[in-house]
Coordinates of C-alpha atoms in Angstrom, one line a residue:
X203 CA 110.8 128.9 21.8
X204 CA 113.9 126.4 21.5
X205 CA 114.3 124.8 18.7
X206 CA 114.2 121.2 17.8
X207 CA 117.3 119.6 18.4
X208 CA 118.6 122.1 20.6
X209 CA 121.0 120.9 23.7
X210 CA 118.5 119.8 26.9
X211 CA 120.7 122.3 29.0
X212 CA 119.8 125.4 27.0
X213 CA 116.4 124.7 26.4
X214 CA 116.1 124.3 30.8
X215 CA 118.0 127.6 30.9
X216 CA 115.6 129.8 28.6
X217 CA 112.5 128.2 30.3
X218 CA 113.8 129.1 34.0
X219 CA 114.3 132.4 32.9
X220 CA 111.2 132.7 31.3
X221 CA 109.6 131.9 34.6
X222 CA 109.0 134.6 37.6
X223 CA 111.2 134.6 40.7
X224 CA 108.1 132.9 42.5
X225 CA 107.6 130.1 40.4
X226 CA 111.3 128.8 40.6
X227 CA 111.1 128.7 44.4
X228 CA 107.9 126.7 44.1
X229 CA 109.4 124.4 41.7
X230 CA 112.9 124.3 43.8
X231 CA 110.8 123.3 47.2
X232 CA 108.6 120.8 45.0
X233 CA 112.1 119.4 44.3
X234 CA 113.4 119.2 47.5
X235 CA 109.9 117.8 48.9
X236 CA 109.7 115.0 46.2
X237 CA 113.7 114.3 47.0
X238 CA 112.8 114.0 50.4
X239 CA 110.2 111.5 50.3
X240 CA 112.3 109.3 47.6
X241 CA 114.6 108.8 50.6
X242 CA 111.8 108.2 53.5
X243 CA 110.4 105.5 51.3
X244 CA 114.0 104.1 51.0
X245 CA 114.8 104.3 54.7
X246 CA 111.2 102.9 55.7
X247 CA 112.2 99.8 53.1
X248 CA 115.6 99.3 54.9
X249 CA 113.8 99.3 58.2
X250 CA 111.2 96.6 57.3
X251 CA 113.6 94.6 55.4
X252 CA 115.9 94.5 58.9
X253 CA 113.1 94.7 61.4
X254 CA 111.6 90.6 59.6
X255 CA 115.8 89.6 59.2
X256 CA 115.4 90.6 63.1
X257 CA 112.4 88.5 63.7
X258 CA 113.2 85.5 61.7
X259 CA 117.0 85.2 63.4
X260 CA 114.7 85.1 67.0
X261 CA 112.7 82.5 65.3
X262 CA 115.7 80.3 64.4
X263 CA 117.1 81.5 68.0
X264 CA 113.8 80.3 69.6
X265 CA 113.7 77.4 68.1
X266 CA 117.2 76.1 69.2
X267 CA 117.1 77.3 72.2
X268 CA 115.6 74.4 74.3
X269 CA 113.1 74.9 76.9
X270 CA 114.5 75.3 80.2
X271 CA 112.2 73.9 82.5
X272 CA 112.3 69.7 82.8
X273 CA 109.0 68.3 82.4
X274 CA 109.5 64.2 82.5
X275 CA 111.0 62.7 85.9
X276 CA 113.0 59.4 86.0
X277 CA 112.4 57.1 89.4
X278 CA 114.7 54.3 90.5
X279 CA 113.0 51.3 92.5
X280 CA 114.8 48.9 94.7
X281 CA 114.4 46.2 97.9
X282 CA 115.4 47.0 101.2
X283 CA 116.9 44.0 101.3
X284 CA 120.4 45.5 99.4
X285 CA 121.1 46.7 102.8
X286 CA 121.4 42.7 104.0
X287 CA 124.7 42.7 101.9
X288 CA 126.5 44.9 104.6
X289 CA 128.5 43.3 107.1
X290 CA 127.6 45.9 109.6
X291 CA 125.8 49.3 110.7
X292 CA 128.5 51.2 109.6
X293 CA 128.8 49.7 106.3
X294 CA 125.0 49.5 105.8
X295 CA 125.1 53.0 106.4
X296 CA 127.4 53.5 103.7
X297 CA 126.0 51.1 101.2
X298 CA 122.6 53.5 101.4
X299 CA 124.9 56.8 101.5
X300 CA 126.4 55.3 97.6
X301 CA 123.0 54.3 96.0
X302 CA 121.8 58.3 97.3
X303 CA 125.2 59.6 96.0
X304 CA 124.3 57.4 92.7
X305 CA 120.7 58.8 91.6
X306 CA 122.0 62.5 92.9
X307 CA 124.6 62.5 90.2
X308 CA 122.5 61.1 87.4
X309 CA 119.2 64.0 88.8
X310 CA 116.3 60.7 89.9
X311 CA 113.4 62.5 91.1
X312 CA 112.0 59.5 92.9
X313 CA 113.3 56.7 95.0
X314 CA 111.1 54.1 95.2
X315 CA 111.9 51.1 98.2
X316 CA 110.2 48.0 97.8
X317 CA 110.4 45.1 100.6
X318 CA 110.7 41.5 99.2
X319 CA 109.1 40.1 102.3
X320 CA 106.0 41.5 101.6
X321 CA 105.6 43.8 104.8
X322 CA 103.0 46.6 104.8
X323 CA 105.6 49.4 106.0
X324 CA 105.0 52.4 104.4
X325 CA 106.6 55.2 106.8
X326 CA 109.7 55.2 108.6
X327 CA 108.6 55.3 112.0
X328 CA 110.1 52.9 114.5
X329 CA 114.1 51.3 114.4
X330 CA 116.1 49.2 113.0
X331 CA 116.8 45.6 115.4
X332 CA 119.2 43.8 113.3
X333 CA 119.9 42.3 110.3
X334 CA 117.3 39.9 109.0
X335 CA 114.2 41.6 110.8
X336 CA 111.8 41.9 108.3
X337 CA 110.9 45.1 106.9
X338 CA 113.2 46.6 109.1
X339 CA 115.6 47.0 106.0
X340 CA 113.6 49.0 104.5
X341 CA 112.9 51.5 107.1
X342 CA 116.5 52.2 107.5
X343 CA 117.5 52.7 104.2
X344 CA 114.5 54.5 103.5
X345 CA 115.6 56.9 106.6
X346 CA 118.9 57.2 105.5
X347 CA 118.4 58.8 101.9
X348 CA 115.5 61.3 103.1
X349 CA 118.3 62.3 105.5
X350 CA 120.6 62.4 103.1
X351 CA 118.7 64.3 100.6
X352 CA 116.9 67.0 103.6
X353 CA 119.6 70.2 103.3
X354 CA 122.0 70.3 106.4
X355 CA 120.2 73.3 107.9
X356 CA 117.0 71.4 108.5
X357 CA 118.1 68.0 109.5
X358 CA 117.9 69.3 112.8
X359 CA 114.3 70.1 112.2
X360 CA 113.3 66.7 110.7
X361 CA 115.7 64.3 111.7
X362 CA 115.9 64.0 115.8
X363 CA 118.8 61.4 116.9
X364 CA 117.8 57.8 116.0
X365 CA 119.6 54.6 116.3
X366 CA 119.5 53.8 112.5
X367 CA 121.3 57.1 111.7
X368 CA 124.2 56.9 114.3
X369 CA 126.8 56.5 111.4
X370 CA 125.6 59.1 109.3
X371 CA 129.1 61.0 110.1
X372 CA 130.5 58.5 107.4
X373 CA 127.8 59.6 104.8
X374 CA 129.5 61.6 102.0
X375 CA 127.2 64.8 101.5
X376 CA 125.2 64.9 97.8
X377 CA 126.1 68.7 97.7
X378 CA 122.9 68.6 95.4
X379 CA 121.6 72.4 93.9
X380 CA 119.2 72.8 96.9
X381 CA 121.9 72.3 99.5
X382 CA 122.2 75.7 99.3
X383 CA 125.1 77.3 101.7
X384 CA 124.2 80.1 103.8
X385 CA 125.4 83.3 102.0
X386 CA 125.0 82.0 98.7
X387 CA 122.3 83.6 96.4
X388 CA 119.4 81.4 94.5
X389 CA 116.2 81.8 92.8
X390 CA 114.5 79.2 95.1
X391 CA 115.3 77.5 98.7
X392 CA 114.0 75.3 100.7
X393 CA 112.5 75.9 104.5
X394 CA 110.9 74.7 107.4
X395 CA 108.1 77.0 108.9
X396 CA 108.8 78.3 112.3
X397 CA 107.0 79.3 115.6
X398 CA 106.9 82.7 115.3
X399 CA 103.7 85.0 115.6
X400 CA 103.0 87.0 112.4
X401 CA 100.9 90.4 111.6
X402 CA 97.2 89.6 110.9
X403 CA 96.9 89.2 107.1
X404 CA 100.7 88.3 106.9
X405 CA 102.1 84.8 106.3
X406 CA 104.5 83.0 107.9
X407 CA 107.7 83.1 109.1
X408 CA 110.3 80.5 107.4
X409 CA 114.0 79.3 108.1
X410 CA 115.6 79.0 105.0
X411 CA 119.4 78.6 106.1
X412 CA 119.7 82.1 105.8
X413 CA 120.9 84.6 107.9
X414 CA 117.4 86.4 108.1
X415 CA 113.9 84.8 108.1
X416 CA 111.9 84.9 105.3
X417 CA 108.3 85.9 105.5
X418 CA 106.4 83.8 102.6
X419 CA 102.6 84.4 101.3
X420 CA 100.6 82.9 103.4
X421 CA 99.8 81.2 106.8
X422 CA 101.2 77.8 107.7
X423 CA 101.6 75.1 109.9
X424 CA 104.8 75.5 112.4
X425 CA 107.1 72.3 111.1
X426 CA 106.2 72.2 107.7
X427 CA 109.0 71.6 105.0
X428 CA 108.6 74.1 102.2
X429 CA 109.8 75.4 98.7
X430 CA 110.1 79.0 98.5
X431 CA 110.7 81.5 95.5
X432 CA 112.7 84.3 97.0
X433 CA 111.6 88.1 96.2
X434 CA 114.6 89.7 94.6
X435 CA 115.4 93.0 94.8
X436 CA 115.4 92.7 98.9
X437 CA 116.5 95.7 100.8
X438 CA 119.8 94.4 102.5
X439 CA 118.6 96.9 105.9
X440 CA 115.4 95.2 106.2
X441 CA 115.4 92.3 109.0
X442 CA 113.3 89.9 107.5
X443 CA 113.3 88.5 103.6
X444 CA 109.9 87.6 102.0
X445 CA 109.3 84.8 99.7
X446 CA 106.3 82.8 97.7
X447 CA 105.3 79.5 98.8
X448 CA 105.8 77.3 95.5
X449 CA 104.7 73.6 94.8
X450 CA 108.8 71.2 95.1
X451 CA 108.5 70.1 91.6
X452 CA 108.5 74.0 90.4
X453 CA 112.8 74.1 90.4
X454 CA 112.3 71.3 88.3
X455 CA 109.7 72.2 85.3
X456 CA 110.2 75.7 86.0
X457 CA 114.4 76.7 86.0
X458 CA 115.1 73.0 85.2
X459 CA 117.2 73.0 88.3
X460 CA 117.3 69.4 90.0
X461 CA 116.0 69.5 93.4
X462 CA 116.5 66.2 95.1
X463 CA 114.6 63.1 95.2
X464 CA 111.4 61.8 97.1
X465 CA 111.2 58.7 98.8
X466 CA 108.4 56.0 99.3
X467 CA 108.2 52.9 100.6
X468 CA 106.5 50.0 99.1
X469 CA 105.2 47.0 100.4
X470 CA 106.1 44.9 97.1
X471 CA 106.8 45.2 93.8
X472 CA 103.4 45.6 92.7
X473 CA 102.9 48.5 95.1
X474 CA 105.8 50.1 93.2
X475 CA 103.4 50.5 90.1
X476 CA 100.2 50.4 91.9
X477 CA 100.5 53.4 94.2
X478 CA 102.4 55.0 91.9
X479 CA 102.2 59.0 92.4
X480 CA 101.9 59.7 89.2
X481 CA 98.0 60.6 87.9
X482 CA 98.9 58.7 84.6
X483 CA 101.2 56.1 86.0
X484 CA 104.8 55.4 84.5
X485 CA 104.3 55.3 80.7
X486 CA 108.4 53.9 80.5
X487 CA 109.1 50.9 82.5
X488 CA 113.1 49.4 82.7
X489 CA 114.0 46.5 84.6
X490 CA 117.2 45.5 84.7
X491 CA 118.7 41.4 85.2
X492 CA 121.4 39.8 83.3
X493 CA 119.2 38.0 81.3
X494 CA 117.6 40.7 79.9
X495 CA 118.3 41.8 76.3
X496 CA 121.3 43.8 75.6
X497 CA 121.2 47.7 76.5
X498 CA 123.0 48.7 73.6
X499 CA 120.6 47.7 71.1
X500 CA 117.5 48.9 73.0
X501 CA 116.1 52.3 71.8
X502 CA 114.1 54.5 74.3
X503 CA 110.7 56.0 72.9
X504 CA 109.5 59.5 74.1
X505 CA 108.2 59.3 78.1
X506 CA 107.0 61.5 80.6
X507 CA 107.8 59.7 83.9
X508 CA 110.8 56.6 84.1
X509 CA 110.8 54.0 86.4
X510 CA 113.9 51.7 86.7
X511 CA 113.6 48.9 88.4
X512 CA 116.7 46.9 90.6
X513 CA 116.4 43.5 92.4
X514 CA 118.0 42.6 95.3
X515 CA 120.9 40.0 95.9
X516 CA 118.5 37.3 94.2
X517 CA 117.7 39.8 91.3
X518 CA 114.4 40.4 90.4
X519 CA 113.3 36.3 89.9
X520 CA 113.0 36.4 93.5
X521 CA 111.7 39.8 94.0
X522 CA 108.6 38.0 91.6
X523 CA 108.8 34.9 93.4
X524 CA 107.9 36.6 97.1
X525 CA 105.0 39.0 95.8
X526 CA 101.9 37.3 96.1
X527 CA 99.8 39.5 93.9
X528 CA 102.2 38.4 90.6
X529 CA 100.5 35.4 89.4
X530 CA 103.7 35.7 86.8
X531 CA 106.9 33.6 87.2
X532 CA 108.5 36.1 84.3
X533 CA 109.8 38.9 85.4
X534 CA 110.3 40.2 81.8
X535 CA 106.2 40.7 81.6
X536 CA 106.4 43.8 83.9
X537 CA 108.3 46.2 82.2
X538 CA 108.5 47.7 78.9
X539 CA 112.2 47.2 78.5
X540 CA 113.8 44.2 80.3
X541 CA 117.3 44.9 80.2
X542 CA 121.4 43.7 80.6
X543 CA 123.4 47.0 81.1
X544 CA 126.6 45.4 82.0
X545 CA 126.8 42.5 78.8
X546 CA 130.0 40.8 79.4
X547 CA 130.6 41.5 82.9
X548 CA 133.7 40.0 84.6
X549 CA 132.5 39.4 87.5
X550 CA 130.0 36.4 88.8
X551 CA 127.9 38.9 90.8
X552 CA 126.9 43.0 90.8
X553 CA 126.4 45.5 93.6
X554 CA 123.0 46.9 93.3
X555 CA 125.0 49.8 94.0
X556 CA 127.3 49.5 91.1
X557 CA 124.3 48.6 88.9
X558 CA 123.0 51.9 89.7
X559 CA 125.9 53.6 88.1
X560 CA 126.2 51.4 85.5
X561 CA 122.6 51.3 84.4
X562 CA 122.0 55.2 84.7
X563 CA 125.7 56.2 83.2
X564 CA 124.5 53.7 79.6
X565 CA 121.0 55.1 79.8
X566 CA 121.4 59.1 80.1
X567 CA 122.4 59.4 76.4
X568 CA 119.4 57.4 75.6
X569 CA 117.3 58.8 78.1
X570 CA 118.3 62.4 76.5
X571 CA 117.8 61.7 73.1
X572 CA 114.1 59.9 73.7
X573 CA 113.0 63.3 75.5
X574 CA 113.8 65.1 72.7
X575 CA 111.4 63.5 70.4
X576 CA 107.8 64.3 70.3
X577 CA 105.4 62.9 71.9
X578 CA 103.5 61.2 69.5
X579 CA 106.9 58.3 69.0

C-alpha cells in the first residue's frame, strides 16, 4: 500500500503492477472507448451547432429574397379619340405604335380603349373610313396595339391584310420577353394551334416560331392562340417538341416575366370599370388631369390590380361630359387618386402619348414601393 503523501505517479505505477496483464487491457480499451465517445459527443455538438447556423442564414436568405412571380397587374385606359390628333394614316399609325411602345417599357398588363362618343363597339371587326367616323377610332387603334403586341411569327395567323394596318411597316417593334426569336431558348412561348392530325390520346400540334412543332397536352381547336410551357430536356433528334398548355397570366405570377398586354374595348368610361375583367374589380384607381393634386405628394397604398386612367384631347372633363351613365360633372369622384404628374409643365397642352411616359416613369417608384407593403395598408 502507498503511503499518504506519496507522488500520484508512483502510487498509479505500484497499482498497475499489482494488476494482471488482463485487467490492464480492459482498463486500456475502457480508456480508449470512453476517449472515443468524449469526441463523438463533441463532433455531434459541432454538427448541430452548424447544421441551425445553416438553417437560420436560409431563413434570413428566404426572407430577402423576394418572390419571383408578379401577382398585382397595372391597366392603362384611354379614348380612341387620341388617334383624332394625327394629321394622317401614317401618323395615326404611329401615334398608336408610341402609346404600345410606352406601356411595353413600363410592363401594363391591360390596355383598356374607351370611346367618348358612346358607341357600343366592343371588337375590332370592320375598318377604319376616316377621321371623325365615330367609333371608328377606336377600332383602329385597338387593332393596331394587339398587332403590335401578337409575336411576329403569328401575325400572319391572326392579322390578315386590313386597310387600318397598311402602315404598320413604320411601327417600331416592342421587342417585349415573348417576342421570342426563333433559336433562342425560353421557359415558356407563345403559339397558335395548327391543322395537323394527331395520335388518338395525343394533343395537339402547335407553331411556336420554332423550328419544330411542339406537341402540347391536350386537344385543341386549329387557330387558337396559346401559352405553352416547353418540356426541357428535349432530345435534339426527335422531330417534334412537346409542351403544356398553361393559362397567359402564368409568365407573369409564375417566372415574373412580362408577357404583353391585353386589349379591350369600351364603350365609355363607365364600361372601363363596369366590365372590368377582374373578379374583384380595380381596388387602385388613378386618373390623371392637370387639375388634379400634385403626384409628388400622393402616396400609393398596397393594390392588387391598377387602372390609370387618360383623357383625350379635352381631358377627362369631357370624357365625363359625353358618358351618359355619369350623373357626375366631377371627374375627381371616380378615382381614388386624381392626379397632376407633370406640375409646372411648360407647355399649354400634353400628348396623351407623352403623358403616358410621364405618368408611368413618376409612378413606378411609387407603384414599387406600395406592392411591397402588406396587404392589410
Amino acid at each position: 500500500m502507498a503511503a499518504v503523501g506519496q507522488p500520484w505517479e508512483k502510487r498509479r505505477k505500484e497499482q498497475q503492477e499489482a494488476m494482471s496483464t488482463a485487467d490492464r487491457k480492459k482498463l486500456k480499451a475502457a480508456r480508449k472507448q470512453e476517449k472515443k465517445r468524449q469526441k463523438e459527443v463533441t463532433f455531434l455538438k459541432k454538427l448541430e451547432k452548424q447544421r441551425a447556423a445553416e438553417e437560420k442564414a436560409l431563413e434570413d436568405l428566404e426572407e430577402k429574397i423576394e418572390p419571383k412571380g408578379r401577382l398585382y397587374t397595372v391597366s392603362v385606359a384611354l379614348p380612341g379619340s387620341v388617334l383624332d390628333n394625327a394629321q394622317s394614316p401614317a401618323l395615326r399609325t404611329y401615334l398608336a405604335g408610341q402609346i404600345a411602345r410606352a406601356c411595353t417599357v413600363f410592363s401594363v398588363d391591360e390596355i383598356v380603349v374607351f370611346d367618348e362618343q358612346g358607341e357600343d363597339v366592343k371588337s375590332v371587326e370592320g375598318e377604319f373610313r376616316g377621321i371623325g367616323k365615330k367609333g371608328q377610332a377606336s377600332v383602329q387603334l385597338a387593332r393596331i396595339l394587339q398587332y403590335l403586341e401578337c409575336p411576329q411569327y403569328l401575325r400572319k395567323s391572326f392579322f390578315p391584310k386590313h386597310q387600318d394596318l397598311q402602315f404598320a411597316g413604320v411601327l417600331n417593334p416592342l421587342d417585349s420577353p415573348h417576342h421570342m426569336r426563333m433559336d433562342e431558348v425560353s421557359e415558356y412561348r407563345e403559339g397558335v394551334v395548327v391543322e395537323r392530325p394527331s395520335k388518338p390520346n395525343r394533343g395537339s400540334f402547335v407553331d411556336c416560331g420554332t423550328r419544330k412543332e411542339v406537341q402540347i397536352d391536350r386537344k385543341l381547336q386549329a387557330g387558337l392562340r396559346v401559352t405553352v410551357r416547353m418540356h426541357k430536356n428535349e432530345n435534339s433528334e426527335s422531330k417534334i417538341l412537346t409542351g403544356t398548355v398553361v393559362a397567359p397570366h402564368v409568365p407573369r405570377t409564375e417566372a415574373g416575366l412580362y408577357w404583353g398586354y391585353t386589349v379591350r374595348l369600351a364603350s365609355s368610361l363607365s364600361a372601363v370599370f363596369t366590365e372590368c375583367p377582374f373578379k374583384d374589380g380595380y381596388d387602385l384607381s388613378i386618373g390623371t388631369s392637370e387639375r388634379g393634386s400634385n403626384v409628388d405628394s400622393a402616396t400609393l397604398p398596397s393594390f392588387e390590380h391598377l387602372l390609370v386612367v387618360f383623357g383625350g384631347l379635352q381631358g377627362l372633363e369631357a370624357s365625363v361630359d359625353s358618358d351618359q351613365r355619369l350623373n357626375i360633372t366631377d371627374p375627381s369622384v371616380l378615382f381614388h387618386h386624381y392626379l397632376n404628374t407633370c406640375p409646372g409643365q411648360g407647355s399649354r397642352t400634353i400628348r396623351t402619348e407623352e403623358a403616358i411616359f410621364i405618368t408611368l416613369s413618376i409612378l413606378r417608384p411609387k407603384i414599387d414601393t406600395a406592392v411591397r407593403k402588406p396587404a392589410s395598408s
